[in-house]
Amino acid sequence: MHMDSELYQRVLGEELRNLRRKRGWTRKELNRHLQSDISLQTLATYELGTRQCSVVRLVELCVAMDEPPADLLARVHRRVFTDEPGKVRLDLAKIVADTQPELESLRRWAEDRLRQPGSAPEVGLEQPALDWMAELCGLSPGELMARLKAFENA
């Protein structure tokens, strides 16, 4: 198994940012809950995935936000290493938030999935499903994949 370290770092940063935002905290408020002195710039670089975070620092951040580090890392792992080979992972909330007219069918489908009880915020789709969605959107499968890839960086 090959690990893309830049992707892992970026996803870890996204999960840290999501966790902080879920608490309704700014970086400054998070900083007040930490045991050690970390600059706001350093917190920002962790969240952006542009700076590596030590294990001890990661645990400190998790403890401050009342999140078991193992749970955070499990989410990162699921996002980076899909448990379903051959499937493409889609973040439904990012699809719903998109405004591209060509993706209206995909957006309606994602909204419907998110409304279902117990639905996951991310889904894994096989290529035939993506081909079908591309056809619904009036795009080639390659064009749809390029647009979906852009969501990963959003």
mmCIF file of C-alpha atoms in Angstrom:
data_model
loop_
_atom_site.group_PDB
_atom_site.id
_atom_site.type_symbol
_atom_site.label_atom_id
_atom_site.label_comp_id
_atom_site.label_asym_id
_atom_site.label_seq_id
_atom_site.Cartn_x
_atom_site.Cartn_y
_atom_site.Cartn_z
ATOM 1 C CA MET A 1 0.000 0.000 0.000
ATOM 2 C CA HIS A 2 1.360 3.398 -1.024
ATOM 3 C CA MET A 3 0.659 6.465 1.107
ATOM 4 C CA ASP A 4 0.428 9.939 -0.365
ATOM 5 C CA SER A 5 1.892 11.921 2.564
ATOM 6 C CA GLU A 6 0.766 15.307 1.212
ATOM 7 C CA LEU A 7 -2.806 14.052 0.863
ATOM 8 C CA TYR A 8 -2.704 12.512 4.349
ATOM 9 C CA GLN A 9 -1.430 15.767 5.859
ATOM 10 C CA ARG A 10 -4.087 17.815 4.019
ATOM 11 C CA VAL A 11 -6.924 15.486 5.090
ATOM 12 C CA LEU A 12 -5.642 15.503 8.682
ATOM 13 C CA GLY A 13 -5.691 19.312 8.585
ATOM 14 C CA GLU A 14 -9.230 19.323 7.202
ATOM 15 C CA GLU A 15 -10.387 16.992 9.972
ATOM 16 C CA LEU A 16 -8.750 19.193 12.628
ATOM 17 C CA ARG A 17 -10.415 22.281 11.153
ATOM 18 C CA ASN A 18 -13.794 20.509 10.954
ATOM 19 C CA LEU A 19 -13.470 19.427 14.570
ATOM 20 C CA ARG A 20 -12.650 22.985 15.710
ATOM 21 C CA ARG A 21 -15.502 24.452 13.686
ATOM 22 C CA LYS A 22 -17.901 21.818 15.010
ATOM 23 C CA ARG A 23 -17.169 23.228 18.453
ATOM 24 C CA GLY A 24 -17.824 26.744 17.158
ATOM 25 C CA TRP A 25 -14.303 27.837 18.062
ATOM 26 C CA THR A 26 -11.934 30.195 16.325
ATOM 27 C CA ARG A 27 -8.254 29.266 16.265
ATOM 28 C CA LYS A 28 -7.739 31.792 19.038
ATOM 29 C CA GLU A 29 -10.341 30.028 21.208
ATOM 30 C CA LEU A 30 -8.756 26.645 20.505
ATOM 31 C CA ASN A 31 -5.371 28.093 21.440
ATOM 32 C CA ARG A 32 -6.733 29.069 24.876
ATOM 33 C CA HIS A 33 -7.653 25.416 25.534
ATOM 34 C CA LEU A 34 -4.170 24.080 24.719
ATOM 35 C CA GLN A 35 -1.580 23.238 27.354
ATOM 36 C CA SER A 36 1.369 24.469 25.324
ATOM 37 C CA ASP A 37 1.915 27.770 23.569
ATOM 38 C CA ILE A 38 1.217 27.404 19.849
ATOM 39 C CA SER A 39 1.027 30.379 17.524
ATOM 40 C CA LEU A 40 -2.158 30.966 15.569
ATOM 41 C CA GLN A 41 -0.064 30.739 12.402
ATOM 42 C CA THR A 42 1.117 27.261 13.400
ATOM 43 C CA LEU A 43 -2.478 26.176 14.049
ATOM 44 C CA ALA A 44 -3.414 27.514 10.619
ATOM 45 C CA THR A 45 -0.616 25.580 8.915
ATOM 46 C CA TYR A 46 -1.734 22.369 10.658
ATOM 47 C CA GLU A 47 -5.285 22.930 9.420
ATOM 48 C CA LEU A 48 -4.106 23.711 5.898
ATOM 49 C CA GLY A 49 -1.925 20.617 5.886
ATOM 50 C CA THR A 50 1.196 22.592 5.041
ATOM 51 C CA ARG A 51 3.010 21.709 8.259
ATOM 52 C CA GLN A 52 3.473 18.315 9.878
ATOM 53 C CA CYS A 53 2.030 17.857 13.314
ATOM 54 C CA SER A 54 3.887 15.718 15.866
ATOM 55 C CA VAL A 55 2.005 12.894 17.545
ATOM 56 C CA VAL A 56 2.214 14.663 20.898
ATOM 57 C CA ARG A 57 0.876 17.901 19.394
ATOM 58 C CA LEU A 58 -1.924 16.003 17.629
ATOM 59 C CA VAL A 59 -2.954 14.375 20.909
ATOM 60 C CA GLU A 60 -2.883 17.772 22.635
ATOM 61 C CA LEU A 61 -5.174 19.235 19.961
ATOM 62 C CA CYS A 62 -7.547 16.286 20.232
ATOM 63 C CA VAL A 63 -7.654 16.435 24.035
ATOM 64 C CA ALA A 64 -8.404 20.177 23.904
ATOM 65 C CA MET A 65 -11.342 19.470 21.576
ATOM 66 C CA ASP A 66 -12.492 16.401 23.543
ATOM 67 C CA GLU A 67 -11.901 14.056 20.612
ATOM 68 C CA PRO A 68 -10.191 10.670 20.980
ATOM 69 C CA PRO A 69 -7.116 10.833 18.717
ATOM 70 C CA ALA A 70 -7.875 7.324 17.438
ATOM 71 C CA ASP A 71 -11.292 8.491 16.186
ATOM 72 C CA LEU A 72 -9.769 11.435 14.344
ATOM 73 C CA LEU A 73 -7.095 9.259 12.746
ATOM 74 C CA ALA A 74 -9.688 6.641 11.778
ATOM 75 C CA ARG A 75 -11.624 9.308 9.846
ATOM 76 C CA VAL A 76 -8.442 10.464 8.128
ATOM 77 C CA HIS A 77 -7.538 6.880 7.276
ATOM 78 C CA ARG A 78 -10.970 6.186 5.776
ATOM 79 C CA ARG A 79 -10.714 9.293 3.622
ATOM 80 C CA VAL A 80 -7.171 8.620 2.430
ATOM 81 C CA PHE A 81 -7.289 4.844 2.108
ATOM 82 C CA THR A 82 -10.701 3.947 0.850
ATOM 83 C CA ASP A 83 -11.989 0.710 2.316
ATOM 84 C CA GLU A 84 -13.550 0.013 -1.052
ATOM 85 C CA PRO A 85 -11.005 -0.514 -3.840
ATOM 86 C CA GLY A 86 -12.264 0.581 -7.231
ATOM 87 C CA LYS A 87 -14.639 3.151 -5.792
ATOM 88 C CA VAL A 88 -14.439 6.929 -5.932
ATOM 89 C CA ARG A 89 -15.262 8.775 -2.714
ATOM 90 C CA LEU A 90 -17.673 11.702 -2.920
ATOM 91 C CA ASP A 91 -18.211 14.344 -0.253
ATOM 92 C CA LEU A 92 -21.961 14.909 -0.511
ATOM 93 C CA ALA A 93 -21.962 18.257 1.322
ATOM 94 C CA LYS A 94 -19.450 19.725 -1.136
ATOM 95 C CA ILE A 95 -21.545 18.530 -4.058
ATOM 96 C CA VAL A 96 -24.694 20.067 -2.547
ATOM 97 C CA ALA A 97 -22.887 23.382 -1.969
ATOM 98 C CA ASP A 98 -21.656 23.572 -5.572
ATOM 99 C CA THR A 99 -23.517 25.858 -7.989
ATOM 100 C CA GLN A 100 -22.380 24.590 -11.396
ATOM 101 C CA PRO A 101 -25.553 24.264 -13.504
ATOM 102 C CA GLU A 102 -24.240 21.109 -15.203
ATOM 103 C CA LEU A 103 -24.111 19.303 -11.851
ATOM 104 C CA GLU A 104 -27.767 19.970 -10.929
ATOM 105 C CA SER A 105 -28.714 16.263 -11.250
ATOM 106 C CA LEU A 106 -25.769 15.222 -9.118
ATOM 107 C CA ARG A 107 -26.611 17.915 -6.560
ATOM 108 C CA ARG A 108 -30.248 16.705 -6.268
ATOM 109 C CA TRP A 109 -29.025 13.127 -5.822
ATOM 110 C CA ALA A 110 -26.557 14.207 -3.095
ATOM 111 C CA GLU A 111 -29.263 16.231 -1.305
ATOM 112 C CA ASP A 112 -31.548 13.195 -1.334
ATOM 113 C CA ARG A 113 -28.789 10.942 0.031
ATOM 114 C CA LEU A 114 -28.035 13.364 2.864
ATOM 115 C CA ARG A 115 -31.725 13.470 3.844
ATOM 116 C CA GLN A 116 -31.844 9.696 4.340
ATOM 117 C CA PRO A 117 -31.676 8.669 8.022
ATOM 118 C CA GLY A 118 -28.217 7.494 9.040
ATOM 119 C CA SER A 119 -26.652 8.578 5.766
ATOM 120 C CA ALA A 120 -22.888 8.980 5.634
ATOM 121 C CA PRO A 121 -21.460 12.370 4.557
ATOM 122 C CA GLU A 122 -19.235 10.558 2.073
ATOM 123 C CA VAL A 123 -20.074 7.731 -0.309
ATOM 124 C CA GLY A 124 -17.992 5.446 -2.467
ATOM 125 C CA LEU A 125 -19.222 4.918 -6.029
ATOM 126 C CA GLU A 126 -18.046 2.453 -8.635
ATOM 127 C CA GLN A 127 -17.195 3.563 -12.157
ATOM 128 C CA PRO A 128 -20.497 2.444 -13.751
ATOM 129 C CA ALA A 129 -22.422 4.688 -11.315
ATOM 130 C CA LEU A 130 -20.122 7.616 -12.140
ATOM 131 C CA ASP A 131 -20.566 6.964 -15.866
ATOM 132 C CA TRP A 132 -24.346 7.096 -15.381
ATOM 133 C CA MET A 133 -24.098 10.333 -13.365
ATOM 134 C CA ALA A 134 -21.871 11.875 -16.030
ATOM 135 C CA GLU A 135 -24.483 11.049 -18.650
ATOM 136 C CA LEU A 136 -27.229 12.635 -16.508
ATOM 137 C CA CYS A 137 -25.108 15.772 -16.185
ATOM 138 C CA GLY A 138 -24.361 15.895 -19.920
ATOM 139 C CA LEU A 139 -20.634 15.451 -19.277
ATOM 140 C CA SER A 140 -18.082 12.841 -20.218
ATOM 141 C CA PRO A 141 -16.941 10.625 -17.328
ATOM 142 C CA GLY A 142 -13.543 12.345 -17.520
ATOM 143 C CA GLU A 143 -15.110 15.807 -17.251
ATOM 144 C CA LEU A 144 -17.206 14.728 -14.269
ATOM 145 C CA MET A 145 -14.154 13.225 -12.539
ATOM 146 C CA ALA A 146 -12.202 16.462 -13.080
ATOM 147 C CA ARG A 147 -15.003 18.454 -11.463
ATOM 148 C CA LEU A 148 -15.237 15.997 -8.575
ATOM 149 C CA LYS A 149 -11.464 16.216 -8.067
ATOM 150 C CA ALA A 150 -11.844 19.992 -7.702
ATOM 151 C CA PHE A 151 -14.114 19.362 -4.678
ATOM 152 C CA GLU A 152 -11.186 17.643 -2.919
ATOM 153 C CA ASN A 153 -9.270 20.937 -2.952
ATOM 154 C CA ALA A 154 -12.250 23.078 -1.949
#
